[in-house]
PDB file of C-alpha atoms and ligand atoms in Angstrom:
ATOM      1  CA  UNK H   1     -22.613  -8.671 -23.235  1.00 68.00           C
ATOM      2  CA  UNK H   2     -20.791  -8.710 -19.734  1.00 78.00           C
ATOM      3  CA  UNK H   3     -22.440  -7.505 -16.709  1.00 91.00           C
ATOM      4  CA  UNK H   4     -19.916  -5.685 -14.706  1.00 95.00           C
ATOM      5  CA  UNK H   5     -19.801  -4.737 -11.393  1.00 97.00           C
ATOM      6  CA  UNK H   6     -17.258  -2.411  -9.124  1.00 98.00           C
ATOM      7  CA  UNK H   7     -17.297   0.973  -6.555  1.00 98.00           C
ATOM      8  CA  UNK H   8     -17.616   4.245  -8.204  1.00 98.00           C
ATOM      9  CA  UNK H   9     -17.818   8.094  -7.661  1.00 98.00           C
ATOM     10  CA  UNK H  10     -19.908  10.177  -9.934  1.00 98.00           C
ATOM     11  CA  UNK H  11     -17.853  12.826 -12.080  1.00 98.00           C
ATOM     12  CA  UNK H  12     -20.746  14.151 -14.051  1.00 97.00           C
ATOM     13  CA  UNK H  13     -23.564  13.918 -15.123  1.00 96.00           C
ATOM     14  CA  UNK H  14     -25.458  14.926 -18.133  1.00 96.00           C
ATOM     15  CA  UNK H  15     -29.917  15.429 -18.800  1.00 95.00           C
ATOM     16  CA  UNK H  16     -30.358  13.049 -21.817  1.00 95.00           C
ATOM     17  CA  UNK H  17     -34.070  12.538 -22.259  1.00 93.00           C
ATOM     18  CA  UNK H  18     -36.910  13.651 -19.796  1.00 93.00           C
ATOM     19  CA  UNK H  19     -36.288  10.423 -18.302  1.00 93.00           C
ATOM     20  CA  UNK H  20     -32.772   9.604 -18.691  1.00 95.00           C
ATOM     21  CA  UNK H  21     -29.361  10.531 -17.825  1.00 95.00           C
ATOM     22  CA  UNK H  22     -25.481  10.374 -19.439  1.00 97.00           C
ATOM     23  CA  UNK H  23     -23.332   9.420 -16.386  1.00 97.00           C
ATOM     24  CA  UNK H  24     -19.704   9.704 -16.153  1.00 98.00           C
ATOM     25  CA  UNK H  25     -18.338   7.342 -13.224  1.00 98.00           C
ATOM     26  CA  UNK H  26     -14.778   6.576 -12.331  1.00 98.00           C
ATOM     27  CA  UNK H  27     -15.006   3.160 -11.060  1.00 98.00           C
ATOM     28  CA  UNK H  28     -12.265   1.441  -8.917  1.00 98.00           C
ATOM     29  CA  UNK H  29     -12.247  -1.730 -11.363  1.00 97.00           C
ATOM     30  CA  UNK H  30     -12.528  -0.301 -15.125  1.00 96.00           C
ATOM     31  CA  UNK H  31     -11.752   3.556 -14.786  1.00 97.00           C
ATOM     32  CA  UNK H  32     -13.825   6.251 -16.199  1.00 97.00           C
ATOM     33  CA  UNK H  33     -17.034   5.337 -18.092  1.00 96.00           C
ATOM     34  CA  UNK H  34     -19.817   7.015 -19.421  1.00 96.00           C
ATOM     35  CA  UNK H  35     -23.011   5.191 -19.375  1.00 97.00           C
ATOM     36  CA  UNK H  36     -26.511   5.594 -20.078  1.00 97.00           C
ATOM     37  CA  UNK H  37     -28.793   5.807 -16.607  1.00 96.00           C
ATOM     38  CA  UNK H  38     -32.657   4.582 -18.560  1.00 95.00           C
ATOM     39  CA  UNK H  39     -34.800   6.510 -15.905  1.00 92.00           C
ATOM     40  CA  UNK H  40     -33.146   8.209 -13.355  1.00 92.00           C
ATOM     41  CA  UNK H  41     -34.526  11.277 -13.783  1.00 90.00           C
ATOM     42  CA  UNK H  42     -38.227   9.374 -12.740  1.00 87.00           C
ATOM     43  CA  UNK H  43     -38.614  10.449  -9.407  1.00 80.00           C
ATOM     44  CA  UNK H  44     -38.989   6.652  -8.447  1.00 82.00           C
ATOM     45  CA  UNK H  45     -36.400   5.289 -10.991  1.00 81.00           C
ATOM     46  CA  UNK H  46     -33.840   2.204 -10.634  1.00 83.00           C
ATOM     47  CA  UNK H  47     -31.514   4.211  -9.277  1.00 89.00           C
ATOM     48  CA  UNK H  48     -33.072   6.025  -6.183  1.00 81.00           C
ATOM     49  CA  UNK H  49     -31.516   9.040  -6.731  1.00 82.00           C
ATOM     50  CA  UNK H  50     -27.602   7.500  -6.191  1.00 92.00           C
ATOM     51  CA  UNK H  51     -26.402   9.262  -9.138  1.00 95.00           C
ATOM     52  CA  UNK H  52     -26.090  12.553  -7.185  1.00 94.00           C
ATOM     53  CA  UNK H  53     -22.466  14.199  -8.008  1.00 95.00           C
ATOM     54  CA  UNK H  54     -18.882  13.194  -6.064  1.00 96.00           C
ATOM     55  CA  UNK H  55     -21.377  10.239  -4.534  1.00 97.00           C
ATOM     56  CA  UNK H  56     -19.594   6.835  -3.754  1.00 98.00           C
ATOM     57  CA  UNK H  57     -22.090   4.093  -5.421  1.00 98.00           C
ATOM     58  CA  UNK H  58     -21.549   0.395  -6.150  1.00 97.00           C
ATOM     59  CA  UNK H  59     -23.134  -0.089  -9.655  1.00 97.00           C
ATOM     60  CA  UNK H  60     -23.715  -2.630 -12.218  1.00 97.00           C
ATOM     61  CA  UNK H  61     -23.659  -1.725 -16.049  1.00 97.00           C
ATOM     62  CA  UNK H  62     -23.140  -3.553 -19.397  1.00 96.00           C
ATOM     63  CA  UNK H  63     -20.068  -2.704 -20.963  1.00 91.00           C
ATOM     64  CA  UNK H  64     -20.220  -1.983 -24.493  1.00 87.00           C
ATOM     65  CA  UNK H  65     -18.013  -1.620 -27.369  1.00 79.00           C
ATOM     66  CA  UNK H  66     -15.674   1.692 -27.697  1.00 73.00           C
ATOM     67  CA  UNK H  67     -17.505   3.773 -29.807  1.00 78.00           C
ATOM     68  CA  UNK H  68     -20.949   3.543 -27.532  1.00 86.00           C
ATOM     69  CA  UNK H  69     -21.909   4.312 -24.263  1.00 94.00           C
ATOM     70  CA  UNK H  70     -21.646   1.912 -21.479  1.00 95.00           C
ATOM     71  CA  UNK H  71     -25.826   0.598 -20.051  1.00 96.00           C
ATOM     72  CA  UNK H  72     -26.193   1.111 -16.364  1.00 97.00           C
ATOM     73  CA  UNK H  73     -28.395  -1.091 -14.606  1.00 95.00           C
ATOM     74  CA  UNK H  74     -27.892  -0.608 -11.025  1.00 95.00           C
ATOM     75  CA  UNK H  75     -26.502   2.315  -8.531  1.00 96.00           C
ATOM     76  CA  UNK H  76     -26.885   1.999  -5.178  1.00 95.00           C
ATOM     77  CA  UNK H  77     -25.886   4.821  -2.540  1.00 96.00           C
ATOM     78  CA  UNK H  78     -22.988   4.457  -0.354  1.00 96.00           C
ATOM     79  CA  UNK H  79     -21.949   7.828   0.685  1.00 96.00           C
ATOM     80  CA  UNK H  80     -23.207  11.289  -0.188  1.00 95.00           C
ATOM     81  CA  UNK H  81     -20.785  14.017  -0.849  1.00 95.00           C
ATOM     82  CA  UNK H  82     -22.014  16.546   1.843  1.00 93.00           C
ATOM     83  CA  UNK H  83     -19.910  19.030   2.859  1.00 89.00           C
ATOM     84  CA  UNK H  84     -20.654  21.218  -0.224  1.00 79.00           C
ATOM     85  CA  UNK H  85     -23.820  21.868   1.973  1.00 84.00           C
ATOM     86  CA  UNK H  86     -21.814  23.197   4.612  1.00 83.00           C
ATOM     87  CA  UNK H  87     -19.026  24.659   3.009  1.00 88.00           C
ATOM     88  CA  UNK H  88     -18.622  26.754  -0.293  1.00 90.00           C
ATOM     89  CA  UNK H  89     -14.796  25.910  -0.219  1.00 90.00           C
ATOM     90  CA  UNK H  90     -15.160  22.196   0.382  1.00 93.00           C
ATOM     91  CA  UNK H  91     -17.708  21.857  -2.540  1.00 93.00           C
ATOM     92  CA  UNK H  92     -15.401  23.772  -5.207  1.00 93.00           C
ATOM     93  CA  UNK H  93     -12.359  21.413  -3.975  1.00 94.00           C
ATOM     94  CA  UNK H  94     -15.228  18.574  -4.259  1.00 95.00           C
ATOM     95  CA  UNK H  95     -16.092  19.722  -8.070  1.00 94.00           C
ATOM     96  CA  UNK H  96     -12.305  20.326  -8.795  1.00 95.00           C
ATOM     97  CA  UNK H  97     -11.509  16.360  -7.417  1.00 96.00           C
ATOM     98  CA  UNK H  98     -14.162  15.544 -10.282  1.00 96.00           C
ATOM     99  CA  UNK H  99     -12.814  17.023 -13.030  1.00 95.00           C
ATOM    100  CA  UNK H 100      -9.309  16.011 -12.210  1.00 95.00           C
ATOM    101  CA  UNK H 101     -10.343  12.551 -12.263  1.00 97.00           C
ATOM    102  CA  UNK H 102     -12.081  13.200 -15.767  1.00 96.00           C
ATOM    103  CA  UNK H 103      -9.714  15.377 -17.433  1.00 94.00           C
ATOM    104  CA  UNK H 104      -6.752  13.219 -16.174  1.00 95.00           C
ATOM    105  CA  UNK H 105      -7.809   9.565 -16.921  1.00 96.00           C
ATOM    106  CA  UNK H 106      -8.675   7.805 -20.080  1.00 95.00           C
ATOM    107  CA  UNK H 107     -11.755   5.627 -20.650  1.00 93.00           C
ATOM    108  CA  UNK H 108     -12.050   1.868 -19.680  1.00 93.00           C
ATOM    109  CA  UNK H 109      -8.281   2.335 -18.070  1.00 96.00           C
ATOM    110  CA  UNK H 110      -8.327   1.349 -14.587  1.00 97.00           C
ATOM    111  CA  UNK H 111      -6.206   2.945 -11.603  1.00 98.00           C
ATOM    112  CA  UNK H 112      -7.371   1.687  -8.478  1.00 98.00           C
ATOM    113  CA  UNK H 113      -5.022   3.174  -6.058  1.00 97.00           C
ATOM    114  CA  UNK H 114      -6.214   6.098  -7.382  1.00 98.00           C
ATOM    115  CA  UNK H 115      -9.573   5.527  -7.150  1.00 98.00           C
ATOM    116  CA  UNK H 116      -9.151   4.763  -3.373  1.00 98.00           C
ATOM    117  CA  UNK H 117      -6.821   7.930  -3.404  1.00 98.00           C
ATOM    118  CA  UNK H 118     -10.078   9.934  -4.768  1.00 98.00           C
ATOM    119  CA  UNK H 119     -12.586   8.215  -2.400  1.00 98.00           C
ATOM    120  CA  UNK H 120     -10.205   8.969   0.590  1.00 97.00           C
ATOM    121  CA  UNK H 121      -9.649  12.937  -0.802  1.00 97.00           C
ATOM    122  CA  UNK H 122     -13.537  13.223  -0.854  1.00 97.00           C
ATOM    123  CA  UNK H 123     -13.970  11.506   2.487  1.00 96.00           C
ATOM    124  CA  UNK H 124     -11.451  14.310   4.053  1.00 96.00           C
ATOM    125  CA  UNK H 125     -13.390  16.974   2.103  1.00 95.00           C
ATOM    126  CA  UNK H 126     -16.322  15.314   3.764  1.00 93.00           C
ATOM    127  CA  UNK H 127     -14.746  16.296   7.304  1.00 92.00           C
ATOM    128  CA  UNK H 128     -12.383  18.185   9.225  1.00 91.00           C
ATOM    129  CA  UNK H 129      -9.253  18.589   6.834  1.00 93.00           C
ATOM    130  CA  UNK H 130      -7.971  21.545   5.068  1.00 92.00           C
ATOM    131  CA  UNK H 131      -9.392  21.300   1.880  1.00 93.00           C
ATOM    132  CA  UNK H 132      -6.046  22.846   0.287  1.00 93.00           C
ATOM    133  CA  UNK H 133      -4.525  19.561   2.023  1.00 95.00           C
ATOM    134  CA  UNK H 134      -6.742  17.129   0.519  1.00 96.00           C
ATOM    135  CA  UNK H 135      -6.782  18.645  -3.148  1.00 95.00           C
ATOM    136  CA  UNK H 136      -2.591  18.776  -2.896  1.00 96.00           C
ATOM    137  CA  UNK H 137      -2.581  15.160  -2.314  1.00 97.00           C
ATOM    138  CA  UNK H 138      -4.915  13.863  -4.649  1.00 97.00           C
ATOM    139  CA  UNK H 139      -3.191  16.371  -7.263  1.00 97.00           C
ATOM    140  CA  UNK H 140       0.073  14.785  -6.589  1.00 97.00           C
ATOM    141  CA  UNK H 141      -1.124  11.133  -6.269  1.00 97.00           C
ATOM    142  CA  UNK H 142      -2.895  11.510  -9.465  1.00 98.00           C
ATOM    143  CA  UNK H 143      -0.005  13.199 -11.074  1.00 97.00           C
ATOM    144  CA  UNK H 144       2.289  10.204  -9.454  1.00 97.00           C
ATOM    145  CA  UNK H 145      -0.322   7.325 -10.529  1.00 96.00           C
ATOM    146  CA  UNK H 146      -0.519   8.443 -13.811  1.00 97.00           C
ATOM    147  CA  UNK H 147       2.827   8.833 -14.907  1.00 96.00           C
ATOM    148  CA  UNK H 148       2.873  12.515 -15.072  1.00 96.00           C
ATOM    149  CA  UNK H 149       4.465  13.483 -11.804  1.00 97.00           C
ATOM    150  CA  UNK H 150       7.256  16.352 -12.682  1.00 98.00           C
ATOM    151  CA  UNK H 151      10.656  15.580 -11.389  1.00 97.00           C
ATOM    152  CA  UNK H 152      11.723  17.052  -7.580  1.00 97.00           C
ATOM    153  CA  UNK H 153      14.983  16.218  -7.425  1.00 96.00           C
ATOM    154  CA  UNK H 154      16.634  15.276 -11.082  1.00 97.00           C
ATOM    155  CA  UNK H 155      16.652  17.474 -14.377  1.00 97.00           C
ATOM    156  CA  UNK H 156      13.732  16.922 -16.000  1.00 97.00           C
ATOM    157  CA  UNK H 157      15.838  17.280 -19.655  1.00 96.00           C
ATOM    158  CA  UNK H 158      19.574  15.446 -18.261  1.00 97.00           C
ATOM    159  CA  UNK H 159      18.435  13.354 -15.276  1.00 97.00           C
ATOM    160  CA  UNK H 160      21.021  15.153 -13.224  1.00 97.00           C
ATOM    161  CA  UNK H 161      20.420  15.385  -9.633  1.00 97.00           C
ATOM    162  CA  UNK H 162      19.835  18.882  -8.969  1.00 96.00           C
ATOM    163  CA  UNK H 163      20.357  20.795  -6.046  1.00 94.00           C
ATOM    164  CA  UNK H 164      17.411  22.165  -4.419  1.00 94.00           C
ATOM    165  CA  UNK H 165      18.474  25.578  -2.961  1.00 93.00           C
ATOM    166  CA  UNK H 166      17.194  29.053  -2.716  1.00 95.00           C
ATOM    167  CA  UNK H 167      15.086  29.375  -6.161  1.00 96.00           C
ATOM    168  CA  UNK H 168      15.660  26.187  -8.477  1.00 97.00           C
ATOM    169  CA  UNK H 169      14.247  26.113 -12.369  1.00 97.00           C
ATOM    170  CA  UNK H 170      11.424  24.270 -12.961  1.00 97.00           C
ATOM    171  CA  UNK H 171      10.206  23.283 -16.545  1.00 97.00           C
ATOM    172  CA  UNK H 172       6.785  23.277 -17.137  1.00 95.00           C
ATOM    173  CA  UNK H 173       7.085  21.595 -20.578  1.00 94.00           C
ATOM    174  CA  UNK H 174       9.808  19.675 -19.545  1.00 95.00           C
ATOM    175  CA  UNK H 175       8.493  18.691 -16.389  1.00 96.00           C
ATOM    176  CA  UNK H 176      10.126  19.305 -13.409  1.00 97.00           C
ATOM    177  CA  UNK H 177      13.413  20.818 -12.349  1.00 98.00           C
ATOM    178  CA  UNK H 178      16.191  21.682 -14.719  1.00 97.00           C
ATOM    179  CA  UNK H 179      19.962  22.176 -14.226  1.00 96.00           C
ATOM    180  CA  UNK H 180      21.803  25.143 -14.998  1.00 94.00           C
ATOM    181  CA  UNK H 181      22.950  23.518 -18.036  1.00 95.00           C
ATOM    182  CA  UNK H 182      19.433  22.296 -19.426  1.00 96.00           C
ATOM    183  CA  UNK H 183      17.880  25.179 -18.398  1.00 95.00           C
ATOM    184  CA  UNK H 184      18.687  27.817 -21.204  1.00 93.00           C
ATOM    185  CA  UNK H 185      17.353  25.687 -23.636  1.00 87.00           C
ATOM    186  CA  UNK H 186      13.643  25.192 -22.156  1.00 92.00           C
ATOM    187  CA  UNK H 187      10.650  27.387 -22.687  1.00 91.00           C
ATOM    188  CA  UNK H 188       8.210  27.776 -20.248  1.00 93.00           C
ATOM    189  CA  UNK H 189      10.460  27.820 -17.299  1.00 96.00           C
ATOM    190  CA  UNK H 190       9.681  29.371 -14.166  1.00 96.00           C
ATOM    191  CA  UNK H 191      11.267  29.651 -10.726  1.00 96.00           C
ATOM    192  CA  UNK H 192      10.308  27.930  -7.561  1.00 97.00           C
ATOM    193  CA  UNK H 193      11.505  28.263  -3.987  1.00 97.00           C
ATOM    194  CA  UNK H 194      13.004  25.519  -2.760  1.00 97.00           C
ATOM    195  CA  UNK H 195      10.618  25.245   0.344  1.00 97.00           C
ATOM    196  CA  UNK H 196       7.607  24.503  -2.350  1.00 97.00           C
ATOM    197  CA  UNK H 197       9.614  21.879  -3.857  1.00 98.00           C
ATOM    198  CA  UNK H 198      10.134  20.300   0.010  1.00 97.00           C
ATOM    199  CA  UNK H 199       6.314  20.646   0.803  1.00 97.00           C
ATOM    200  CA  UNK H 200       5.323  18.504  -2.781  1.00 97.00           C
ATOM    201  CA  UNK H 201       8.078  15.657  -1.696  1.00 97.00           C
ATOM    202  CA  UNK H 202       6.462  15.643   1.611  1.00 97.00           C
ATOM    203  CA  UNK H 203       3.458  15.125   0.370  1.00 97.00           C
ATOM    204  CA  UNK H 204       4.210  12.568  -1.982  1.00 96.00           C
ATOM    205  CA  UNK H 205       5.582  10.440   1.062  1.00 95.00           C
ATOM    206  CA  UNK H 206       4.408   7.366   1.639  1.00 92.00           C
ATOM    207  CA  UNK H 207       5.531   7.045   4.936  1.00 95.00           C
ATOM    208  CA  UNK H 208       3.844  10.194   6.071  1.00 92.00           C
ATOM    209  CA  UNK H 209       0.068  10.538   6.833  1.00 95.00           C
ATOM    210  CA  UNK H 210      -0.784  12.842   4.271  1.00 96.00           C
ATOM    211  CA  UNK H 211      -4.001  14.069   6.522  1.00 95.00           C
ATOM    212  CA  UNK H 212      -1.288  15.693   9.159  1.00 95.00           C
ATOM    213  CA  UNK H 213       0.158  17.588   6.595  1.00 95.00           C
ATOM    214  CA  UNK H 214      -0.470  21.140   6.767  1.00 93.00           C
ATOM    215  CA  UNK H 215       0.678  23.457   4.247  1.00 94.00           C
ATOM    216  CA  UNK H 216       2.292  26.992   5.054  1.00 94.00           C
ATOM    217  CA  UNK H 217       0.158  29.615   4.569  1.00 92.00           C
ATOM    218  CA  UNK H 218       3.558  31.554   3.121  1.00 94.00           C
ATOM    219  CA  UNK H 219       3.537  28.603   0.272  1.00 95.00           C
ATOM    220  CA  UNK H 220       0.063  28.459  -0.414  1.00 92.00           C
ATOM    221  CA  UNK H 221      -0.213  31.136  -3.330  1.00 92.00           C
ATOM    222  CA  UNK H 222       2.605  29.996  -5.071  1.00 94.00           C
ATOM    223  CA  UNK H 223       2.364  26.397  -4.775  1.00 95.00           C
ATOM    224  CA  UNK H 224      -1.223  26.870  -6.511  1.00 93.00           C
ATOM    225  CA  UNK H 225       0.419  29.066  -9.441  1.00 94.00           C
ATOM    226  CA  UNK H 226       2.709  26.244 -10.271  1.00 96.00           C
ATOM    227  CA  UNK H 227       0.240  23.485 -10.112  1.00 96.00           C
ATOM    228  CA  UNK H 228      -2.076  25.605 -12.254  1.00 94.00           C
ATOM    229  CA  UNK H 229       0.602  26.209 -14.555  1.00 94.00           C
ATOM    230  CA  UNK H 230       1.650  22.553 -14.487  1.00 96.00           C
ATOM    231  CA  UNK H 231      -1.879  20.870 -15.346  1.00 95.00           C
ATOM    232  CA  UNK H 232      -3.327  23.618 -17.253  1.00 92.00           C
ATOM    233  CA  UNK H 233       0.002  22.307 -19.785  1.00 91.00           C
ATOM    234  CA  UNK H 234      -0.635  18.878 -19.658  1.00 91.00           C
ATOM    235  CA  UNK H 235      -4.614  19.081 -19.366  1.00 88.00           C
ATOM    236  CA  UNK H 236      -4.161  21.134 -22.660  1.00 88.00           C
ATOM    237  CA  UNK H 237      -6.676  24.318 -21.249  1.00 84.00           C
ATOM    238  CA  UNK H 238      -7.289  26.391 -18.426  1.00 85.00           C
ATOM    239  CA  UNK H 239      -9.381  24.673 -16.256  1.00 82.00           C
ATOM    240  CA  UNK H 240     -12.434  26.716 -15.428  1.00 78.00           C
ATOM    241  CA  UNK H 241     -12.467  26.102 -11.294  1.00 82.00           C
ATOM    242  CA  UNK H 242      -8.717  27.683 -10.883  1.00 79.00           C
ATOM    243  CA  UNK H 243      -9.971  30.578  -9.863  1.00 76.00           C
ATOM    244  CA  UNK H 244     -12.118  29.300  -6.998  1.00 77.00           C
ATOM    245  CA  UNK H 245      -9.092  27.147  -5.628  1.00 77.00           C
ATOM    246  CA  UNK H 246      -6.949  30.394  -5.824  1.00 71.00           C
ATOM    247  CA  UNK H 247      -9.874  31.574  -3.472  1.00 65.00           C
ATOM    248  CA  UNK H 248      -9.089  28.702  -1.471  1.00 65.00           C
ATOM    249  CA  UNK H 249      -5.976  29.529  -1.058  1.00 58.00           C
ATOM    250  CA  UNK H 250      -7.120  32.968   0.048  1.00 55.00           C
ATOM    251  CA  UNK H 251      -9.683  31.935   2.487  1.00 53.00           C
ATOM    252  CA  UNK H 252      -8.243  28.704   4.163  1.00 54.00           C
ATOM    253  CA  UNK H 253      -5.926  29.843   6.691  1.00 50.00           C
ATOM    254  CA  UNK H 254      -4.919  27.202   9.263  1.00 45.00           C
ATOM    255  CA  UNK H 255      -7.172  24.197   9.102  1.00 42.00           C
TER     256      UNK H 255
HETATM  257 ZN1   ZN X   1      19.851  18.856 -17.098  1.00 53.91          ZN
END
């Protein structure tokens, strides 16, 4: 049985026995796992108390076949997630950056930009940046690193280019923009300002530091609506901390 080893953040985890815990880690090397934690609920346990949610830990487990759960066998701290302590907004956008990462990726499938993508989100969460800025970009490098980024400047249904002016179609089935002539055929279908469309490119640029980026308080509301609509479609359900990121919206003017 390999012994594995590789950076992760904990996504959840899960009482198993008075002693033991389910953990669900998305490491850098292997993706998501869930493994068993023998004794970390013992108040002096193998794993020091490392297994805390959104923490960064360096671990060692024994992968197992599919149908079981992964054995860990070492966690050690790196970072704490702290600024739910400080902030209620920061630790929603904290919870939501978990269960993006666990609704989003697939077991034993590695991504490690967007592992460092996640660790980086968490880090700004961790500090001074808008916490509407750093759940954008991780939704949109996620989206992008998975392969389910919509389209922002073809037809999602032709490949067309489309012109971005005014209000354009966008497909949430399809995914992404639509022509004219695609459009009538798609359900689903609702209609974005152009501006929202130019704040998601800019945000998906490389070239740009994403941490500058500040999003218009005019955009915020409906730039939340369509990435709600977009990921409650592909996650296949409504996910249950919407509402607090719509409160996010509501309460995080500025920076
Ligand atoms: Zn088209």
């Amino acid at each position: 049985m390999p012994s594995e080893k590789t950076p992760a953040i904990v996504l959840r985890t899960v009482e198993f026995s008075e002693t033991s815990l389910i953990v669900t880690l998305f490491t850098r090397e292997f993706g998501k796992i869930s493994a068993l934690a023998k004794g970390a609920r013992r108040p002096k346990g193998p794993f020091e108390s490392a297994l805390d949610l959104l923490a960064l830990v360096r671990i060692v487990f024994l992968r197992k076949s599919s149908d079981v759960l992964d054995l860990l066998t070492e966690a050690k701290l790196d970072r704490r997630f702290r600024a739910g302590a400080r902030d209620l907004n920061r630790l929603y956008a904290g919870f939501y950056v978990a269960e993006l990462l666990a609704e989003l990726t697939d077991t034993h499938d590695p991504h490690p930009e967007l592992f460092d993508a996640a660790d980086q989100s968490l880090l700004a969460l961790d500090g001074q940046i808008s916490p509407a800025t750093a759940v954008l970009w991780l939704e949109l490098t996620a989206l992008s690193r998975l392969g389910h980024l919509p389209t922002l400047d073809v037809c999602a249904a032709c490949s067309r280019e489309v012109e971005v002016v005014d209000r354009v179609p966008f497909g949430l089935l399809a995914g992404g923009l639509l022509c004219a002539a695609c459009r009538s055929g798609q359900r689903q279908v609702v209609s974005v300002r152009a501006e929202i469309i130019g704040t998601m490119q800019r945000f998906l640029d490389a070239t740009m530091d994403w941490r500058e980026l500040v999003i218009p308080v005019d955009q915020r509301g409906e730039l939340r609506g369509l990435l709600n609509n977009y990921l409650n479609h592909l996650m296949g359900h409504r996910s249950r901390l919407q509402s607090y990121l719509n409160g996010l919206t509501a309460a995080d003017r500025g920076r």
